[in-house]
């Protein structure tokens, strides 16, 4: 089964006012079983990827949604200073991991090969992988969007065969944190293209396609209305709990 998902990526930030003020009253259950079951089902497409240091606090305050990490190590254990392994994030309650975010590529020189290795670790360990791909502004201006995506896809997915679910986040680098976005129509077409290419080189039983890049309350619905957009990866706007919940509600309305 594919996995629609609206993910908050807090990056290396804590919401202003702290985690407890980020959490909206609707996100917390009373001790009533009916309320708990209703909310569990309501929030089943919400993912939150806080800094690892704050996972436990978030897990203690919030009973709903999925917790995720913003990255995992491509190694399983040992002398890898600064890394956090898949088993360690699982231990902290994570069920998904963002992989290959453009900031990891830009600041830590992460390559498609690294992302490919991390993807395989996630699948082996039963972590839902959320793989980010996307073109730079330079490539976008040069009309090379599809060419760049094809190369990323080939280097990450070639020969992969899995019955597990994979999430692909299309995130044009020029749209991240810039307030600029491609049109929803463009994203829809690009997602179709990504789907076609992935299916031609890999056997993946279930893939979801989410969009990331300056999604906010004003534009979220226009993306969610597209048939090939199964959710969103949200940076800046996810640091405000109310705004993130509004976007999530928009997602459910169009689902
Ligand atoms: C991101 O960093 O994944 C992202 C989509 O950021 P923003 O929503 O701030 O553009």
mmCIF file of C-alpha atoms and ligand atoms in Angstrom:
data_model
loop_
_atom_site.group_PDB
_atom_site.id
_atom_site.type_symbol
_atom_site.label_atom_id
_atom_site.label_comp_id
_atom_site.label_asym_id
_atom_site.label_seq_id
_atom_site.Cartn_x
_atom_site.Cartn_y
_atom_site.Cartn_z
ATOM 1 C CA UNK A 1 0.000 0.000 0.000
ATOM 2 C CA UNK A 2 1.320 3.464 -0.795
ATOM 3 C CA UNK A 3 1.700 5.920 2.005
ATOM 4 C CA UNK A 4 0.332 9.478 1.707
ATOM 5 C CA UNK A 5 2.199 11.651 4.183
ATOM 6 C CA UNK A 6 2.412 15.258 5.297
ATOM 7 C CA UNK A 7 5.754 15.670 7.015
ATOM 8 C CA UNK A 8 7.103 18.414 9.249
ATOM 9 C CA UNK A 9 10.855 18.777 8.833
ATOM 10 C CA UNK A 10 12.038 20.975 11.672
ATOM 11 C CA UNK A 11 15.656 20.739 10.504
ATOM 12 C CA UNK A 12 18.028 22.016 13.239
ATOM 13 C CA UNK A 13 15.285 24.153 14.790
ATOM 14 C CA UNK A 14 12.956 23.918 17.739
ATOM 15 C CA UNK A 15 9.609 25.714 17.289
ATOM 16 C CA UNK A 16 9.659 29.081 19.024
ATOM 17 C CA UNK A 17 7.953 28.684 22.390
ATOM 18 C CA UNK A 18 9.093 25.066 22.561
ATOM 19 C CA UNK A 19 7.480 21.792 21.663
ATOM 20 C CA UNK A 20 4.591 22.025 24.102
ATOM 21 C CA UNK A 21 3.382 25.250 22.533
ATOM 22 C CA UNK A 22 3.781 23.773 19.023
ATOM 23 C CA UNK A 23 1.288 21.038 19.867
ATOM 24 C CA UNK A 24 -2.281 22.097 19.131
ATOM 25 C CA UNK A 25 -5.110 21.038 21.426
ATOM 26 C CA UNK A 26 -6.676 19.018 18.558
ATOM 27 C CA UNK A 27 -3.511 16.891 18.438
ATOM 28 C CA UNK A 28 -3.840 15.731 22.039
ATOM 29 C CA UNK A 29 -6.241 13.064 23.193
ATOM 30 C CA UNK A 30 -8.431 13.088 26.232
ATOM 31 C CA UNK A 31 -8.301 9.813 28.131
ATOM 32 C CA UNK A 32 -11.423 8.739 26.300
ATOM 33 C CA UNK A 33 -10.937 5.623 24.127
ATOM 34 C CA UNK A 34 -13.311 6.768 21.373
ATOM 35 C CA UNK A 35 -11.512 10.110 21.110
ATOM 36 C CA UNK A 36 -8.156 8.339 21.038
ATOM 37 C CA UNK A 37 -9.198 5.982 18.239
ATOM 38 C CA UNK A 38 -10.719 8.810 16.237
ATOM 39 C CA UNK A 39 -7.587 10.920 16.498
ATOM 40 C CA UNK A 40 -5.259 7.993 15.775
ATOM 41 C CA UNK A 41 -7.084 7.530 12.526
ATOM 42 C CA UNK A 42 -7.240 11.279 11.794
ATOM 43 C CA UNK A 43 -3.513 11.789 12.219
ATOM 44 C CA UNK A 44 -2.368 8.626 10.450
ATOM 45 C CA UNK A 45 -0.845 10.606 7.577
ATOM 46 C CA UNK A 46 1.076 13.092 9.729
ATOM 47 C CA UNK A 47 4.826 12.717 10.147
ATOM 48 C CA UNK A 48 7.142 14.846 12.251
ATOM 49 C CA UNK A 49 10.905 14.867 11.951
ATOM 50 C CA UNK A 50 12.330 16.941 14.818
ATOM 51 C CA UNK A 51 16.016 17.099 15.706
ATOM 52 C CA UNK A 52 16.980 13.732 17.243
ATOM 53 C CA UNK A 53 17.666 15.478 20.564
ATOM 54 C CA UNK A 54 13.943 16.304 20.876
ATOM 55 C CA UNK A 55 12.348 13.057 19.733
ATOM 56 C CA UNK A 56 11.639 11.779 23.233
ATOM 57 C CA UNK A 57 10.057 15.045 24.349
ATOM 58 C CA UNK A 58 7.811 15.049 21.299
ATOM 59 C CA UNK A 59 6.940 11.393 21.748
ATOM 60 C CA UNK A 60 5.963 12.010 25.363
ATOM 61 C CA UNK A 61 3.699 14.930 24.511
ATOM 62 C CA UNK A 62 2.082 13.664 21.333
ATOM 63 C CA UNK A 63 0.300 10.341 20.931
ATOM 64 C CA UNK A 64 -0.437 10.646 17.231
ATOM 65 C CA UNK A 65 1.283 10.714 13.877
ATOM 66 C CA UNK A 66 4.622 9.208 12.960
ATOM 67 C CA UNK A 67 7.988 10.248 14.269
ATOM 68 C CA UNK A 68 10.885 10.329 11.877
ATOM 69 C CA UNK A 69 14.536 11.211 11.622
ATOM 70 C CA UNK A 70 16.000 13.720 9.193
ATOM 71 C CA UNK A 71 18.770 11.329 8.192
ATOM 72 C CA UNK A 72 20.410 8.061 9.212
ATOM 73 C CA UNK A 73 23.945 6.798 8.953
ATOM 74 C CA UNK A 74 24.861 4.591 6.026
ATOM 75 C CA UNK A 75 26.701 2.438 8.570
ATOM 76 C CA UNK A 76 25.125 0.159 11.132
ATOM 77 C CA UNK A 77 27.505 0.754 14.060
ATOM 78 C CA UNK A 78 31.078 1.324 15.115
ATOM 79 C CA UNK A 79 33.587 4.154 14.911
ATOM 80 C CA UNK A 80 31.558 6.711 12.959
ATOM 81 C CA UNK A 81 31.689 9.818 15.136
ATOM 82 C CA UNK A 82 28.603 11.988 14.873
ATOM 83 C CA UNK A 83 26.486 9.411 13.057
ATOM 84 C CA UNK A 84 23.205 7.926 14.273
ATOM 85 C CA UNK A 85 22.277 4.467 13.048
ATOM 86 C CA UNK A 86 18.947 3.137 11.820
ATOM 87 C CA UNK A 87 18.628 0.954 14.940
ATOM 88 C CA UNK A 88 19.212 3.988 17.146
ATOM 89 C CA UNK A 89 16.447 6.054 15.521
ATOM 90 C CA UNK A 90 14.103 3.054 15.688
ATOM 91 C CA UNK A 91 14.907 2.844 19.371
ATOM 92 C CA UNK A 92 13.810 6.476 19.690
ATOM 93 C CA UNK A 93 10.430 5.730 18.112
ATOM 94 C CA UNK A 94 11.114 6.687 14.496
ATOM 95 C CA UNK A 95 9.249 4.849 11.772
ATOM 96 C CA UNK A 96 10.415 6.917 8.813
ATOM 97 C CA UNK A 97 13.550 8.741 7.770
ATOM 98 C CA UNK A 98 14.140 11.575 5.356
ATOM 99 C CA UNK A 99 17.081 10.709 3.100
ATOM 100 C CA UNK A 100 19.142 12.801 0.707
ATOM 101 C CA UNK A 101 17.691 16.183 1.621
ATOM 102 C CA UNK A 102 19.335 18.878 -0.504
ATOM 103 C CA UNK A 103 20.869 20.417 2.633
ATOM 104 C CA UNK A 104 22.643 17.121 3.355
ATOM 105 C CA UNK A 105 23.833 17.081 -0.234
ATOM 106 C CA UNK A 106 24.978 20.717 -0.125
ATOM 107 C CA UNK A 107 26.606 20.923 3.316
ATOM 108 C CA UNK A 108 27.832 17.335 3.771
ATOM 109 C CA UNK A 109 28.526 16.393 0.155
ATOM 110 C CA UNK A 110 26.078 13.536 0.312
ATOM 111 C CA UNK A 111 25.874 11.712 -3.016
ATOM 112 C CA UNK A 112 23.206 9.640 -4.718
ATOM 113 C CA UNK A 113 25.315 6.601 -3.874
ATOM 114 C CA UNK A 114 25.126 7.467 -0.166
ATOM 115 C CA UNK A 115 21.367 7.940 -0.479
ATOM 116 C CA UNK A 116 21.058 4.623 -2.256
ATOM 117 C CA UNK A 117 22.922 2.845 0.555
ATOM 118 C CA UNK A 118 20.770 4.524 3.198
ATOM 119 C CA UNK A 119 17.635 3.583 1.295
ATOM 120 C CA UNK A 120 18.626 -0.060 1.373
ATOM 121 C CA UNK A 121 19.326 0.127 5.114
ATOM 122 C CA UNK A 122 15.882 1.652 5.711
ATOM 123 C CA UNK A 123 14.202 -1.114 3.766
ATOM 124 C CA UNK A 124 16.164 -3.777 5.603
ATOM 125 C CA UNK A 125 15.281 -2.251 8.981
ATOM 126 C CA UNK A 126 11.641 -1.489 8.166
ATOM 127 C CA UNK A 127 11.989 2.278 8.250
ATOM 128 C CA UNK A 128 9.839 4.067 5.688
ATOM 129 C CA UNK A 129 12.335 5.926 3.466
ATOM 130 C CA UNK A 130 11.444 9.438 2.286
ATOM 131 C CA UNK A 131 13.928 10.111 -0.487
ATOM 132 C CA UNK A 132 14.465 13.689 -1.592
ATOM 133 C CA UNK A 133 15.380 14.521 -5.157
ATOM 134 C CA UNK A 134 15.269 17.809 -7.024
ATOM 135 C CA UNK A 135 17.104 20.145 -9.338
ATOM 136 C CA UNK A 136 19.171 23.236 -8.476
ATOM 137 C CA UNK A 137 18.212 26.718 -9.641
ATOM 138 C CA UNK A 138 20.984 26.582 -12.219
ATOM 139 C CA UNK A 139 19.659 23.327 -13.665
ATOM 140 C CA UNK A 140 16.107 24.621 -13.566
ATOM 141 C CA UNK A 141 17.095 27.763 -15.474
ATOM 142 C CA UNK A 142 18.972 25.659 -18.001
ATOM 143 C CA UNK A 143 15.862 23.543 -18.601
ATOM 144 C CA UNK A 144 17.578 20.460 -17.184
ATOM 145 C CA UNK A 145 15.035 19.492 -14.524
ATOM 146 C CA UNK A 146 14.066 16.126 -15.993
ATOM 147 C CA UNK A 147 17.634 15.273 -16.941
ATOM 148 C CA UNK A 148 18.824 15.886 -13.362
ATOM 149 C CA UNK A 149 15.938 13.953 -11.850
ATOM 150 C CA UNK A 150 16.543 11.013 -14.188
ATOM 151 C CA UNK A 151 20.169 10.849 -13.137
ATOM 152 C CA UNK A 152 19.318 11.025 -9.421
ATOM 153 C CA UNK A 153 16.655 8.355 -9.815
ATOM 154 C CA UNK A 154 18.952 6.026 -11.743
ATOM 155 C CA UNK A 155 21.784 6.362 -9.224
ATOM 156 C CA UNK A 156 19.487 5.802 -6.267
ATOM 157 C CA UNK A 157 16.997 3.195 -7.455
ATOM 158 C CA UNK A 158 18.533 1.075 -10.211
ATOM 159 C CA UNK A 159 17.813 -2.636 -9.675
ATOM 160 C CA UNK A 160 15.964 -2.089 -6.423
ATOM 161 C CA UNK A 161 13.310 -4.713 -5.872
ATOM 162 C CA UNK A 162 11.113 -4.420 -2.816
ATOM 163 C CA UNK A 163 7.628 -5.126 -1.596
ATOM 164 C CA UNK A 164 7.960 -2.314 0.942
ATOM 165 C CA UNK A 165 6.685 1.223 0.543
ATOM 166 C CA UNK A 166 8.954 4.024 -0.599
ATOM 167 C CA UNK A 167 8.150 7.741 -0.493
ATOM 168 C CA UNK A 168 9.779 10.065 -3.012
ATOM 169 C CA UNK A 169 9.820 13.760 -2.156
ATOM 170 C CA UNK A 170 10.295 15.997 -5.166
ATOM 171 C CA UNK A 171 11.952 19.103 -3.775
ATOM 172 C CA UNK A 172 13.303 21.605 -6.301
ATOM 173 C CA UNK A 173 16.253 23.112 -4.435
ATOM 174 C CA UNK A 174 15.332 26.598 -5.651
ATOM 175 C CA UNK A 175 11.903 26.285 -4.011
ATOM 176 C CA UNK A 176 13.176 25.337 -0.560
ATOM 177 C CA UNK A 177 12.789 28.236 1.853
ATOM 178 C CA UNK A 178 12.570 30.737 -1.018
ATOM 179 C CA UNK A 179 8.833 31.413 -1.162
ATOM 180 C CA UNK A 180 8.951 30.341 -4.817
ATOM 181 C CA UNK A 181 7.306 27.173 -6.121
ATOM 182 C CA UNK A 182 6.722 25.433 -9.423
ATOM 183 C CA UNK A 183 3.051 25.452 -10.419
ATOM 184 C CA UNK A 184 0.974 22.582 -9.004
ATOM 185 C CA UNK A 185 0.446 21.442 -12.575
ATOM 186 C CA UNK A 186 4.190 21.304 -13.206
ATOM 187 C CA UNK A 187 4.718 19.293 -10.033
ATOM 188 C CA UNK A 188 1.940 16.925 -11.049
ATOM 189 C CA UNK A 189 3.592 16.294 -14.414
ATOM 190 C CA UNK A 190 7.027 15.919 -12.893
ATOM 191 C CA UNK A 191 5.694 13.372 -10.389
ATOM 192 C CA UNK A 192 4.245 11.393 -13.284
ATOM 193 C CA UNK A 193 7.629 11.495 -14.982
ATOM 194 C CA UNK A 194 9.417 10.364 -11.806
ATOM 195 C CA UNK A 195 6.925 7.521 -11.444
ATOM 196 C CA UNK A 196 7.516 6.359 -15.021
ATOM 197 C CA UNK A 197 11.292 6.401 -14.695
ATOM 198 C CA UNK A 198 11.342 4.661 -11.322
ATOM 199 C CA UNK A 199 9.016 1.962 -12.595
ATOM 200 C CA UNK A 200 11.233 1.398 -15.609
ATOM 201 C CA UNK A 201 14.371 0.686 -13.562
ATOM 202 C CA UNK A 202 13.138 -0.746 -10.252
ATOM 203 C CA UNK A 203 10.460 -3.005 -8.877
ATOM 204 C CA UNK A 204 8.813 -1.194 -6.020
ATOM 205 C CA UNK A 205 5.388 -2.350 -5.010
ATOM 206 C CA UNK A 206 4.186 0.915 -3.503
ATOM 207 C CA UNK A 207 5.508 4.433 -4.013
ATOM 208 C CA UNK A 208 4.071 7.734 -2.828
ATOM 209 C CA UNK A 209 5.057 11.061 -4.330
ATOM 210 C CA UNK A 210 5.118 14.099 -2.105
ATOM 211 C CA UNK A 211 6.115 17.660 -2.904
ATOM 212 C CA UNK A 212 8.392 19.931 -0.864
ATOM 213 C CA UNK A 213 9.412 23.556 -1.319
ATOM 214 C CA UNK A 214 7.732 26.618 0.230
ATOM 215 C CA UNK A 215 4.447 24.863 0.956
ATOM 216 C CA UNK A 216 2.302 26.994 3.241
ATOM 217 C CA UNK A 217 -1.333 27.545 4.258
ATOM 218 C CA UNK A 218 -2.047 29.605 1.157
ATOM 219 C CA UNK A 219 -0.755 27.235 -1.493
ATOM 220 C CA UNK A 220 -1.010 23.767 0.094
ATOM 221 C CA UNK A 221 -4.462 22.919 -1.204
ATOM 222 C CA UNK A 222 -3.544 23.689 -4.800
ATOM 223 C CA UNK A 223 -0.813 21.049 -4.596
ATOM 224 C CA UNK A 224 -2.923 18.484 -2.759
ATOM 225 C CA UNK A 225 -5.656 18.753 -5.397
ATOM 226 C CA UNK A 226 -3.319 17.254 -7.990
ATOM 227 C CA UNK A 227 -3.745 13.547 -8.665
ATOM 228 C CA UNK A 228 -0.029 12.702 -8.517
ATOM 229 C CA UNK A 229 0.702 14.570 -5.283
ATOM 230 C CA UNK A 230 0.271 12.350 -2.214
ATOM 231 C CA UNK A 231 1.378 14.776 0.454
ATOM 232 C CA UNK A 232 4.068 17.298 1.308
ATOM 233 C CA UNK A 233 7.395 17.767 3.027
ATOM 234 C CA UNK A 234 7.272 21.047 4.885
ATOM 235 C CA UNK A 235 10.157 22.983 6.406
ATOM 236 C CA UNK A 236 9.543 26.599 7.450
ATOM 237 C CA UNK A 237 5.757 26.430 7.781
ATOM 238 C CA UNK A 238 5.982 23.298 9.936
ATOM 239 C CA UNK A 239 7.645 25.185 12.764
ATOM 240 C CA UNK A 240 4.318 26.784 13.535
ATOM 241 C CA UNK A 241 2.020 24.106 14.972
ATOM 242 C CA UNK A 242 -1.170 25.877 13.949
ATOM 243 C CA UNK A 243 -0.001 26.458 10.396
ATOM 244 C CA UNK A 244 1.161 22.866 10.075
ATOM 245 C CA UNK A 245 -2.175 21.574 11.371
ATOM 246 C CA UNK A 246 -4.034 23.864 8.931
ATOM 247 C CA UNK A 247 -1.994 22.429 6.056
ATOM 248 C CA UNK A 248 -2.663 18.912 7.311
ATOM 249 C CA UNK A 249 -6.405 19.642 7.468
ATOM 250 C CA UNK A 250 -6.238 20.942 3.881
ATOM 251 C CA UNK A 251 -4.574 17.694 2.892
ATOM 252 C CA UNK A 252 -7.325 15.592 4.453
ATOM 253 C CA UNK A 253 -10.015 17.700 2.781
ATOM 254 C CA UNK A 254 -8.631 16.950 -0.646
ATOM 255 C CA UNK A 255 -7.756 13.325 0.077
HETATM 256 C C1 LIG B 1 12.455 21.362 3.130
HETATM 257 O O1 LIG B 1 13.487 21.800 3.611
HETATM 258 O O2 LIG B 1 12.311 20.147 2.949
HETATM 259 C C2 LIG B 1 11.416 22.315 2.766
HETATM 260 C C3 LIG B 1 10.471 21.909 1.970
HETATM 261 O O3 LIG B 1 11.537 23.555 3.299
HETATM 262 P P1 LIG B 1 10.497 24.775 3.103
HETATM 263 O O4 LIG B 1 9.121 24.230 3.320
HETATM 264 O O5 LIG B 1 10.887 25.755 4.148
HETATM 265 O O6 LIG B 1 10.663 25.279 1.720
#
